[in-house]
Short mmCIF file of C-alpha atoms in Angstrom, two decimals:
data_model
loop_
_atom_site.label_atom_id
_atom_site.label_comp_id
_atom_site.label_asym_id
_atom_site.label_seq_id
_atom_site.Cartn_x
_atom_site.Cartn_y
_atom_site.Cartn_z
CA UNK A 21 144.66 -50.02 102.51
CA UNK A 22 141.36 -50.00 100.61
CA UNK A 23 143.14 -49.16 97.33
CA UNK A 24 145.39 -52.19 97.77
CA UNK A 25 142.30 -54.38 98.42
CA UNK A 26 140.68 -53.06 95.22
CA UNK A 27 143.80 -53.68 93.15
CA UNK A 28 144.18 -57.14 94.70
CA UNK A 29 140.55 -57.95 93.81
CA UNK A 30 141.22 -56.97 90.17
CA UNK A 31 144.40 -59.10 90.16
CA UNK A 32 142.60 -62.16 91.57
CA UNK A 33 139.71 -61.71 89.12
CA UNK A 34 142.21 -61.47 86.22
CA UNK A 35 143.79 -64.77 87.22
CA UNK A 36 140.49 -66.57 87.84
CA UNK A 37 139.20 -65.33 84.45
CA UNK A 38 142.49 -66.23 82.78
CA UNK A 39 142.52 -69.68 84.32
CA UNK A 40 139.00 -70.36 83.07
CA UNK A 41 139.29 -68.83 79.58
CA UNK A 42 143.04 -69.07 78.90
CA UNK A 43 142.77 -66.04 76.55
CA UNK A 44 146.21 -64.55 77.25
CA UNK A 45 147.98 -67.70 78.40
CA UNK A 46 147.17 -69.58 75.21
CA UNK A 47 148.18 -66.76 72.85
CA UNK A 48 151.35 -65.97 74.83
CA UNK A 49 152.30 -69.64 75.17
CA UNK A 50 151.57 -70.42 71.54
CA UNK A 51 153.58 -67.47 70.23
CA UNK A 52 156.56 -68.30 72.45
CA UNK A 53 156.43 -71.99 71.53
CA UNK A 54 156.23 -71.21 67.79
CA UNK A 55 159.12 -68.72 68.01
CA UNK A 56 161.35 -71.16 69.89
CA UNK A 57 160.47 -74.02 67.52
CA UNK A 58 161.30 -71.87 64.48
CA UNK A 59 164.64 -70.87 65.99
CA UNK A 60 165.41 -74.52 66.77
CA UNK A 61 164.52 -75.58 63.21
CA UNK A 62 166.56 -72.76 61.68
CA UNK A 63 169.63 -73.79 63.70
CA UNK A 64 169.35 -77.50 62.86
CA UNK A 65 172.78 -78.69 61.77
CA UNK A 66 174.09 -75.18 61.29
CA UNK A 67 176.35 -72.98 63.33
CA UNK A 68 174.71 -71.35 66.36
CA UNK A 69 174.37 -67.55 66.22
CA UNK A 70 176.75 -65.41 68.24
CA UNK A 71 175.93 -64.20 71.74
CA UNK A 72 174.97 -60.74 70.45
CA UNK A 73 172.38 -62.27 68.11
CA UNK A 74 171.19 -64.59 70.92
CA UNK A 75 170.52 -61.61 73.22
CA UNK A 76 168.54 -59.88 70.48
CA UNK A 77 166.59 -63.07 69.69
CA UNK A 78 165.63 -63.45 73.34
CA UNK A 79 164.21 -59.91 73.52
CA UNK A 80 162.43 -60.33 70.17
CA UNK A 81 160.63 -63.37 71.59
CA UNK A 82 159.74 -61.56 74.85
CA UNK A 83 158.62 -58.30 73.17
CA UNK A 84 156.38 -59.85 70.53
CA UNK A 85 154.99 -62.44 72.94
CA UNK A 86 154.03 -59.59 75.28
CA UNK A 87 152.50 -57.63 72.38
CA UNK A 88 150.48 -60.69 71.39
CA UNK A 89 149.12 -61.57 74.81
CA UNK A 90 149.00 -58.53 77.06
CA UNK A 91 146.70 -56.44 74.90
CA UNK A 92 143.90 -58.97 75.24
CA UNK A 93 142.78 -58.12 78.76
CA UNK A 94 141.51 -54.60 77.99
CA UNK A 95 140.25 -55.50 74.50
CA UNK A 96 138.26 -58.33 76.04
CA UNK A 97 136.76 -55.97 78.64
CA UNK A 98 135.69 -53.45 75.96
CA UNK A 99 134.36 -56.05 73.53
CA UNK A 100 132.21 -57.78 76.13
CA UNK A 101 130.91 -54.63 77.83
CA UNK A 102 132.42 -55.52 81.21
CA UNK A 103 134.62 -52.41 81.03
CA UNK A 104 131.50 -50.35 81.76
CA UNK A 105 130.82 -52.28 84.99
CA UNK A 106 134.46 -51.95 85.98
CA UNK A 107 134.49 -48.19 85.31
CA UNK A 108 131.44 -47.77 87.53
CA UNK A 109 132.90 -49.78 90.39
CA UNK A 110 136.66 -49.44 90.70
CA UNK A 111 139.14 -46.61 90.86
CA UNK A 112 141.08 -46.33 87.59
CA UNK A 113 144.46 -46.68 89.28
CA UNK A 114 143.34 -49.85 91.09
CA UNK A 115 142.26 -51.34 87.75
CA UNK A 116 145.63 -50.50 86.20
CA UNK A 117 147.58 -51.86 89.16
CA UNK A 118 145.61 -55.13 89.29
CA UNK A 119 146.00 -55.70 85.57
CA UNK A 120 149.66 -54.66 85.61
CA UNK A 121 150.57 -57.17 88.30
CA UNK A 122 148.58 -59.88 86.46
CA UNK A 123 150.31 -59.06 83.13
CA UNK A 124 153.73 -58.88 84.77
CA UNK A 125 153.13 -62.30 86.35
CA UNK A 126 152.18 -63.88 83.00
CA UNK A 127 155.21 -62.35 81.30
CA UNK A 128 157.58 -63.31 84.12
CA UNK A 129 156.36 -66.92 84.00
CA UNK A 130 156.78 -67.00 80.25
CA UNK A 131 160.28 -65.50 80.43
CA UNK A 132 161.25 -67.95 83.21
CA UNK A 133 160.35 -70.82 80.88
CA UNK A 134 161.41 -69.42 77.48
CA UNK A 135 164.79 -67.86 78.30
CA UNK A 136 166.52 -70.98 79.75
CA UNK A 137 165.14 -72.95 76.79
CA UNK A 138 166.53 -70.46 74.27
CA UNK A 139 169.90 -70.28 76.01
CA UNK A 140 170.10 -74.08 76.07
CA UNK A 141 169.04 -74.39 72.41
CA UNK A 142 171.71 -71.93 71.31
CA UNK A 143 174.33 -73.58 73.51
CA UNK A 144 175.33 -70.28 75.10
CA UNK A 145 176.83 -70.12 78.57
CA UNK A 146 175.56 -67.40 80.87
CA UNK A 147 178.63 -66.12 82.71
CA UNK A 148 176.74 -64.00 85.23
CA UNK A 149 173.42 -65.60 86.20
CA UNK A 150 172.27 -62.93 88.74
CA UNK A 151 172.88 -60.19 86.14
CA UNK A 152 170.97 -62.22 83.51
CA UNK A 153 168.10 -62.74 85.98
CA UNK A 154 167.78 -59.11 87.09
CA UNK A 155 168.10 -57.67 83.57
CA UNK A 156 165.27 -59.93 82.41
CA UNK A 157 163.13 -59.28 85.50
CA UNK A 158 163.41 -55.47 85.29
CA UNK A 159 162.94 -55.57 81.52
CA UNK A 160 159.78 -57.64 81.89
CA UNK A 161 158.41 -55.30 84.60
CA UNK A 162 159.03 -52.28 82.34
CA UNK A 163 157.51 -54.01 79.32
CA UNK A 164 154.39 -55.00 81.29
CA UNK A 165 153.95 -51.45 82.66
CA UNK A 166 154.09 -49.75 79.25
CA UNK A 167 152.03 -52.44 77.52
CA UNK A 168 149.29 -52.41 80.18
CA UNK A 169 148.81 -48.66 79.69
CA UNK A 170 149.07 -48.87 75.89
CA UNK A 171 146.68 -51.84 75.79
CA UNK A 172 143.99 -49.71 77.46
CA UNK A 173 144.51 -47.03 74.77
CA UNK A 174 144.47 -49.57 71.96
CA UNK A 175 141.28 -51.19 73.29
CA UNK A 176 139.39 -47.94 72.53
CA UNK A 177 140.55 -47.95 68.89
CA UNK A 178 138.60 -49.50 66.04
CA UNK A 179 141.63 -50.90 64.21
CA UNK A 180 143.50 -52.71 66.96
CA UNK A 181 145.52 -55.23 65.03
CA UNK A 182 149.24 -54.58 65.42
CA UNK A 183 148.65 -51.25 67.16
CA UNK A 184 150.00 -52.38 70.53
CA UNK A 185 153.41 -53.38 69.17
CA UNK A 186 153.59 -50.29 66.93
CA UNK A 187 152.74 -47.86 69.74
CA UNK A 188 154.81 -49.60 72.43
CA UNK A 189 158.00 -50.12 70.44
CA UNK A 190 159.26 -46.50 70.35
CA UNK A 191 158.40 -46.02 74.05
CA UNK A 192 160.14 -49.26 74.95
CA UNK A 193 163.26 -48.63 72.85
CA UNK A 194 165.41 -47.70 75.92
CA UNK A 195 164.25 -50.89 77.69
CA UNK A 196 165.07 -53.06 74.70
CA UNK A 197 168.49 -51.42 74.20
CA UNK A 198 169.43 -51.79 77.88
CA UNK A 199 167.90 -55.27 77.97
CA UNK A 200 169.87 -56.52 74.97
CA UNK A 201 173.10 -54.94 76.24
CA UNK A 202 172.56 -56.31 79.77
CA UNK A 203 171.88 -59.83 78.49
CA UNK A 204 174.98 -59.61 76.24
CA UNK A 205 177.06 -58.68 79.30
CA UNK A 206 175.56 -61.61 81.24
CA UNK A 207 176.41 -63.89 78.32
CA UNK A 208 180.03 -62.73 78.39
CA UNK A 209 180.17 -60.31 75.44
CA UNK A 210 183.18 -58.15 76.35
CA UNK A 211 182.89 -59.59 79.83
CA UNK A 212 184.68 -62.93 79.89
CA UNK A 213 185.29 -62.70 83.64
CA UNK A 214 181.53 -62.58 84.27
CA UNK A 215 181.75 -59.33 86.23
CA UNK A 216 178.59 -57.37 87.00
CA UNK A 217 180.27 -54.04 86.13
CA UNK A 218 179.46 -54.00 82.37
CA UNK A 219 175.77 -54.59 83.11
CA UNK A 220 175.43 -52.22 86.06
CA UNK A 221 174.45 -49.24 83.89
CA UNK A 222 171.80 -51.34 82.17
CA UNK A 223 170.34 -52.39 85.50
CA UNK A 224 170.17 -48.74 86.55
CA UNK A 225 168.45 -47.75 83.29
CA UNK A 226 165.94 -50.61 83.61
CA UNK A 227 165.24 -49.98 87.30
CA UNK A 228 164.69 -46.26 86.71
CA UNK A 229 162.50 -47.00 83.71
CA UNK A 230 160.27 -49.29 85.80
CA UNK A 231 159.82 -46.56 88.44
CA UNK A 232 159.05 -43.89 85.82
CA UNK A 233 156.75 -46.16 83.79
CA UNK A 234 154.73 -47.25 86.84
CA UNK A 235 154.46 -43.69 88.19
CA UNK A 236 153.49 -42.24 84.80
CA UNK A 237 150.94 -45.02 84.22
CA UNK A 238 149.30 -44.42 87.59
CA UNK A 239 149.09 -40.71 86.82
CA UNK A 240 147.82 -41.08 83.24
CA UNK A 241 145.58 -44.10 83.42
CA UNK A 242 142.56 -42.21 84.73
CA UNK A 243 142.51 -40.13 81.50
CA UNK A 244 142.96 -43.19 79.29
CA UNK A 245 140.35 -45.27 81.11
CA UNK A 246 137.61 -42.73 81.80
CA UNK A 247 137.83 -40.09 79.03
CA UNK B 15 121.31 -46.20 112.77
CA UNK B 16 122.84 -45.03 109.49
CA UNK B 17 121.88 -41.51 108.52
CA UNK B 18 120.25 -41.29 105.08
CA UNK B 19 121.77 -38.47 103.10
CA UNK B 20 119.47 -36.31 100.97
CA UNK B 21 120.25 -36.43 97.28
CA UNK B 22 119.63 -33.93 94.49
CA UNK B 23 120.30 -33.99 90.78
CA UNK B 24 120.28 -30.96 88.51
CA UNK B 25 120.84 -31.01 84.76
CA UNK B 26 121.37 -27.64 83.12
CA UNK B 27 121.19 -27.27 79.33
CA UNK B 28 122.89 -30.63 78.68
CA UNK B 29 124.11 -31.02 75.10
CA UNK B 30 125.98 -33.87 73.45
CA UNK B 31 127.25 -34.23 69.91
CA UNK B 32 128.92 -37.21 68.26
CA UNK B 33 130.97 -35.69 65.47
CA UNK B 34 128.41 -33.67 63.51
CA UNK B 35 125.42 -35.55 64.90
CA UNK B 36 123.58 -33.87 67.75
CA UNK B 37 122.40 -36.44 70.31
CA UNK B 38 121.12 -34.06 72.99
CA UNK B 39 120.29 -30.38 72.98
CA UNK B 40 119.49 -28.19 75.96
CA UNK B 41 118.15 -30.83 78.37
CA UNK B 42 117.38 -29.43 81.82
CA UNK B 43 115.94 -31.23 84.80
CA UNK B 44 115.92 -30.98 88.58
CA UNK B 45 115.15 -34.05 90.66
CA UNK B 46 115.24 -34.60 94.40
CA UNK B 47 115.19 -37.69 96.59
CA UNK B 48 111.99 -39.73 96.47
CA UNK B 49 111.26 -38.87 92.84
CA UNK B 50 111.21 -41.21 89.84
CA UNK B 51 111.60 -39.64 86.40
CA UNK B 52 110.81 -41.59 83.25
CA UNK B 53 112.94 -40.50 80.29
CA UNK B 54 111.30 -41.43 77.01
CA UNK B 55 111.55 -40.56 73.34
CA UNK B 56 112.04 -42.18 69.96
CA UNK B 57 115.07 -44.34 69.14
CA UNK B 58 118.18 -42.20 68.82
CA UNK B 59 116.71 -39.36 70.88
CA UNK B 60 119.53 -39.64 73.44
CA UNK B 61 117.90 -41.45 76.38
CA UNK B 62 120.86 -43.79 76.98
CA UNK B 63 123.33 -40.99 76.30
CA UNK B 64 121.64 -38.82 78.94
CA UNK B 65 121.86 -41.60 81.54
CA UNK B 66 125.53 -42.15 80.73
CA UNK B 67 126.23 -38.44 81.13
CA UNK B 68 124.48 -38.42 84.51
CA UNK B 69 126.48 -41.52 85.52
CA UNK B 70 129.73 -39.77 84.58
CA UNK B 71 130.45 -42.35 81.87
CA UNK B 72 130.23 -39.77 79.09
CA UNK B 73 131.26 -36.14 79.06
CA UNK B 74 128.59 -33.67 77.92
CA UNK B 75 129.67 -31.27 75.18
CA UNK B 76 127.62 -28.53 76.81
CA UNK B 77 125.78 -27.78 80.03
CA UNK B 78 126.36 -29.09 83.54
CA UNK B 79 125.41 -32.03 85.71
CA UNK B 80 125.28 -31.33 89.43
CA UNK B 81 124.69 -34.15 91.87
CA UNK B 82 124.64 -33.36 95.57
CA UNK B 83 124.79 -35.92 98.32
CA UNK B 84 124.10 -34.51 101.75
CA UNK B 85 124.45 -31.05 100.20
CA UNK B 86 127.96 -31.77 98.89
CA UNK B 87 128.47 -31.69 95.10
CA UNK B 88 130.10 -34.82 93.64
CA UNK B 89 132.80 -34.70 90.97
CA UNK B 90 132.39 -37.00 87.90
CA UNK B 91 134.58 -39.75 89.41
CA UNK B 92 132.56 -39.77 92.64
CA UNK B 93 129.34 -39.67 90.64
CA UNK B 94 130.42 -42.68 88.62
CA UNK B 95 131.04 -44.79 91.69
CA UNK B 96 128.02 -43.62 93.63
CA UNK B 97 125.21 -44.22 91.12
CA UNK B 98 123.50 -47.55 90.58
CA UNK B 99 123.50 -48.12 86.84
CA UNK B 100 122.13 -50.88 84.64
CA UNK B 101 121.83 -50.83 80.84
CA UNK B 102 121.70 -53.35 78.01
CA UNK B 103 125.30 -52.59 76.97
CA UNK B 104 126.65 -53.34 80.46
CA UNK B 105 127.80 -56.93 80.85
CA UNK B 106 129.08 -58.93 83.77
CA UNK B 107 131.80 -61.58 83.60
CA UNK B 108 130.44 -64.68 81.89
CA UNK B 109 133.34 -66.85 83.11
CA UNK B 110 132.43 -66.06 86.73
CA UNK B 111 129.33 -67.22 88.58
CA UNK B 112 126.62 -64.75 89.53
CA UNK B 113 127.79 -64.85 93.14
CA UNK B 114 131.47 -64.37 92.16
CA UNK B 115 130.50 -61.35 90.05
CA UNK B 116 128.74 -59.68 92.97
CA UNK B 117 131.59 -60.50 95.35
CA UNK B 118 134.15 -59.11 92.90
CA UNK B 119 132.31 -55.84 92.36
CA UNK B 120 131.69 -55.52 96.10
CA UNK B 121 135.42 -56.06 96.71
CA UNK B 122 136.52 -53.42 94.19
CA UNK B 123 134.04 -51.04 95.75
CA UNK B 124 135.58 -51.79 99.12
CA UNK B 125 132.21 -52.78 100.57
CA UNK B 126 132.25 -54.45 103.96
CA UNK B 127 130.06 -57.53 104.49
CA UNK B 128 130.04 -58.16 100.73
CA UNK B 129 129.16 -61.82 101.28
CA UNK B 130 125.86 -61.12 103.07
CA UNK B 131 124.96 -58.29 100.72
CA UNK B 132 125.56 -60.45 97.64
CA UNK B 133 123.44 -63.28 99.07
CA UNK B 134 120.50 -61.04 99.94
CA UNK B 135 120.66 -59.35 96.51
CA UNK B 136 120.53 -62.69 94.70
CA UNK B 137 117.33 -63.35 96.62
CA UNK B 138 115.98 -59.86 95.93
CA UNK B 139 116.36 -60.18 92.14
CA UNK B 140 114.99 -63.72 92.03
CA UNK B 141 118.24 -65.62 91.49
CA UNK B 142 117.98 -67.70 94.67
CA UNK B 143 119.74 -71.02 94.12
CA UNK B 144 121.28 -69.87 90.81
CA UNK B 145 124.19 -67.89 92.24
CA UNK B 146 126.74 -70.66 91.72
CA UNK B 147 126.02 -71.03 88.01
CA UNK B 148 128.34 -69.39 85.50
CA UNK B 149 126.84 -66.27 83.93
CA UNK B 150 127.55 -67.81 80.50
CA UNK B 151 124.79 -70.33 81.35
CA UNK B 152 122.29 -67.61 82.35
CA UNK B 153 119.35 -66.73 80.11
CA UNK B 154 119.06 -63.10 78.96
CA UNK B 155 116.42 -62.51 81.64
CA UNK B 156 118.67 -63.89 84.38
CA UNK B 157 121.52 -61.69 83.14
CA UNK B 158 119.22 -58.68 83.38
CA UNK B 159 118.34 -59.66 86.96
CA UNK B 160 122.05 -59.88 87.78
CA UNK B 161 122.56 -56.41 86.24
CA UNK B 162 119.89 -55.10 88.60
CA UNK B 163 121.70 -56.74 91.54
CA UNK B 164 124.93 -55.09 90.33
CA UNK B 165 123.18 -51.71 90.25
CA UNK B 166 121.86 -52.15 93.81
CA UNK B 167 125.06 -53.62 95.29
CA UNK B 168 126.32 -50.48 97.02
CA UNK B 169 122.88 -49.20 98.06
CA UNK B 170 123.07 -46.17 95.76
CA UNK B 171 121.06 -43.02 96.35
CA UNK B 172 120.72 -42.49 92.58
CA UNK B 173 119.43 -45.29 90.37
CA UNK B 174 119.86 -45.02 86.60
CA UNK B 175 118.09 -47.79 84.73
CA UNK B 176 118.12 -48.05 80.94
CA UNK B 177 115.31 -50.32 79.70
CA UNK B 178 115.29 -52.22 82.99
CA UNK B 179 112.50 -54.64 82.06
CA UNK B 180 113.93 -55.57 78.66
CA UNK B 181 114.10 -59.38 78.38
CA UNK B 182 112.24 -59.82 81.69
CA UNK B 183 109.00 -61.78 82.14
CA UNK B 184 105.93 -60.36 83.91
CA UNK B 185 107.32 -61.35 87.29
CA UNK B 186 110.55 -59.54 86.36
CA UNK B 187 108.63 -56.37 85.41
CA UNK B 188 106.96 -56.49 88.82
CA UNK B 189 110.42 -56.92 90.40
CA UNK B 190 111.65 -53.74 88.67
CA UNK B 191 108.53 -51.86 89.79
CA UNK B 192 109.14 -52.97 93.38
CA UNK B 193 112.85 -52.05 93.26
CA UNK B 194 112.09 -48.57 91.91
CA UNK B 195 109.25 -48.00 94.39
CA UNK B 196 111.34 -49.15 97.38
CA UNK B 197 114.23 -46.99 96.22
CA UNK B 198 112.04 -43.88 95.99
CA UNK B 199 110.37 -44.69 99.31
CA UNK B 200 113.78 -44.76 100.98
CA UNK B 201 114.49 -41.25 99.70
CA UNK B 202 116.56 -42.17 96.65
CA UNK B 203 115.98 -40.77 93.18
CA UNK B 204 115.67 -42.75 89.98
CA UNK B 205 115.87 -42.06 86.25
CA UNK B 206 114.38 -44.69 83.94
CA UNK B 207 115.06 -44.58 80.21
CA UNK B 208 112.29 -46.47 78.49
CA UNK B 209 109.53 -46.52 75.92
CA UNK B 210 107.78 -49.49 77.52
CA UNK B 211 104.29 -48.40 78.65
CA UNK B 212 104.53 -50.67 81.72
CA UNK B 213 107.76 -48.97 82.85
CA UNK B 214 106.39 -45.50 82.11
CA UNK B 215 103.86 -46.12 84.88
CA UNK B 216 106.68 -46.52 87.45
CA UNK B 217 107.43 -42.79 87.57
CA UNK B 218 105.31 -39.83 88.48
CA UNK B 219 107.38 -37.42 86.36
CA UNK B 220 108.46 -37.70 82.76
CA UNK B 221 111.02 -36.15 80.46
CA UNK B 222 110.36 -36.60 76.77
CA UNK B 223 113.33 -36.24 74.45
CA UNK B 224 112.82 -35.35 70.80
CA UNK B 225 114.82 -36.15 67.69
#
């Protein structure tokens, strides 16, 4: 129970700090808003892209928004010297868990706002809403898990710019592939009846990935954080 | 009544290199509860590095650190969470108040009665009435006092203080002296890294590091 209390304390502190400084929220929000605005401007008066391109666009926005915002929490800790106080006080796994839940919450909120906007802007009908919802939710949980671990690694590096996206992308390739395919299925690509069957495999891949990513992060984070 | 566990610290031939630069070579020391050791030496002699190695924040490239609490040796992770550590490169959250910082660190340490402990520590370090101010509004001296409160939060048996009086006024220097003396009197051990003559007088033993 004590571990849960520790992780919960880190989570609450992350949100209080975030609410007062708006470090991640502003960068994540700004990036998402700019991306959506650019897409809207590019589509002005022209033909909307197909559903395949729409699915890819959605994941591009989510991936790069996550890469922009989620790395900040550990970088901020290292730059300010608070990481030292945290290392002396909390168990590594509790730090990871608290930050993971905080990052996943930010990314889920962003996705909940950005994805309906993008779908509406592109005029695409989602034929299976539960499939769309669960593919995005599992994808976001997987993205947050990998990026929280990678962000702690990147925070130790001298040249941090762009490193998070570069290091995370190959690891997240299965998530992005399953995510794009799952969203395509939810949008009716090869699935005009709106059945869940074409997206079931993607949900399984994403669900398994979340379990593996969280387990691996909990096992590895001590080495990343303390060594 | 809580039983006070005896504490011992033994450093054996500690060495540390950063790339090709040698920061520490063959440092050995044995300290028991009730003792205060002043670690001094010129800039770059490895005082801060030695304290970080003892705290488990850095890995030595050679030698061994053994810390025993109640006769039981602690592993580096246990050592890290059991020492009280304050140094100039340790910062607390500026967007939180002093009181919120202490409550947060007490919570992640799983300390019971964190509210009372935080309150009494704010009084101990001379921050009475300033606990609800954001740390960003604190002066450097007040931040140092809060660092000392952070180091004392979990009632550690080993206190590692790196330049503890830096940025403190005369009253603050006296506060550090009192903290160190009380700690030793209660059977704890302390290592102070300093070149300040006032702080050197706080310890009865000294370890001088060379370049």
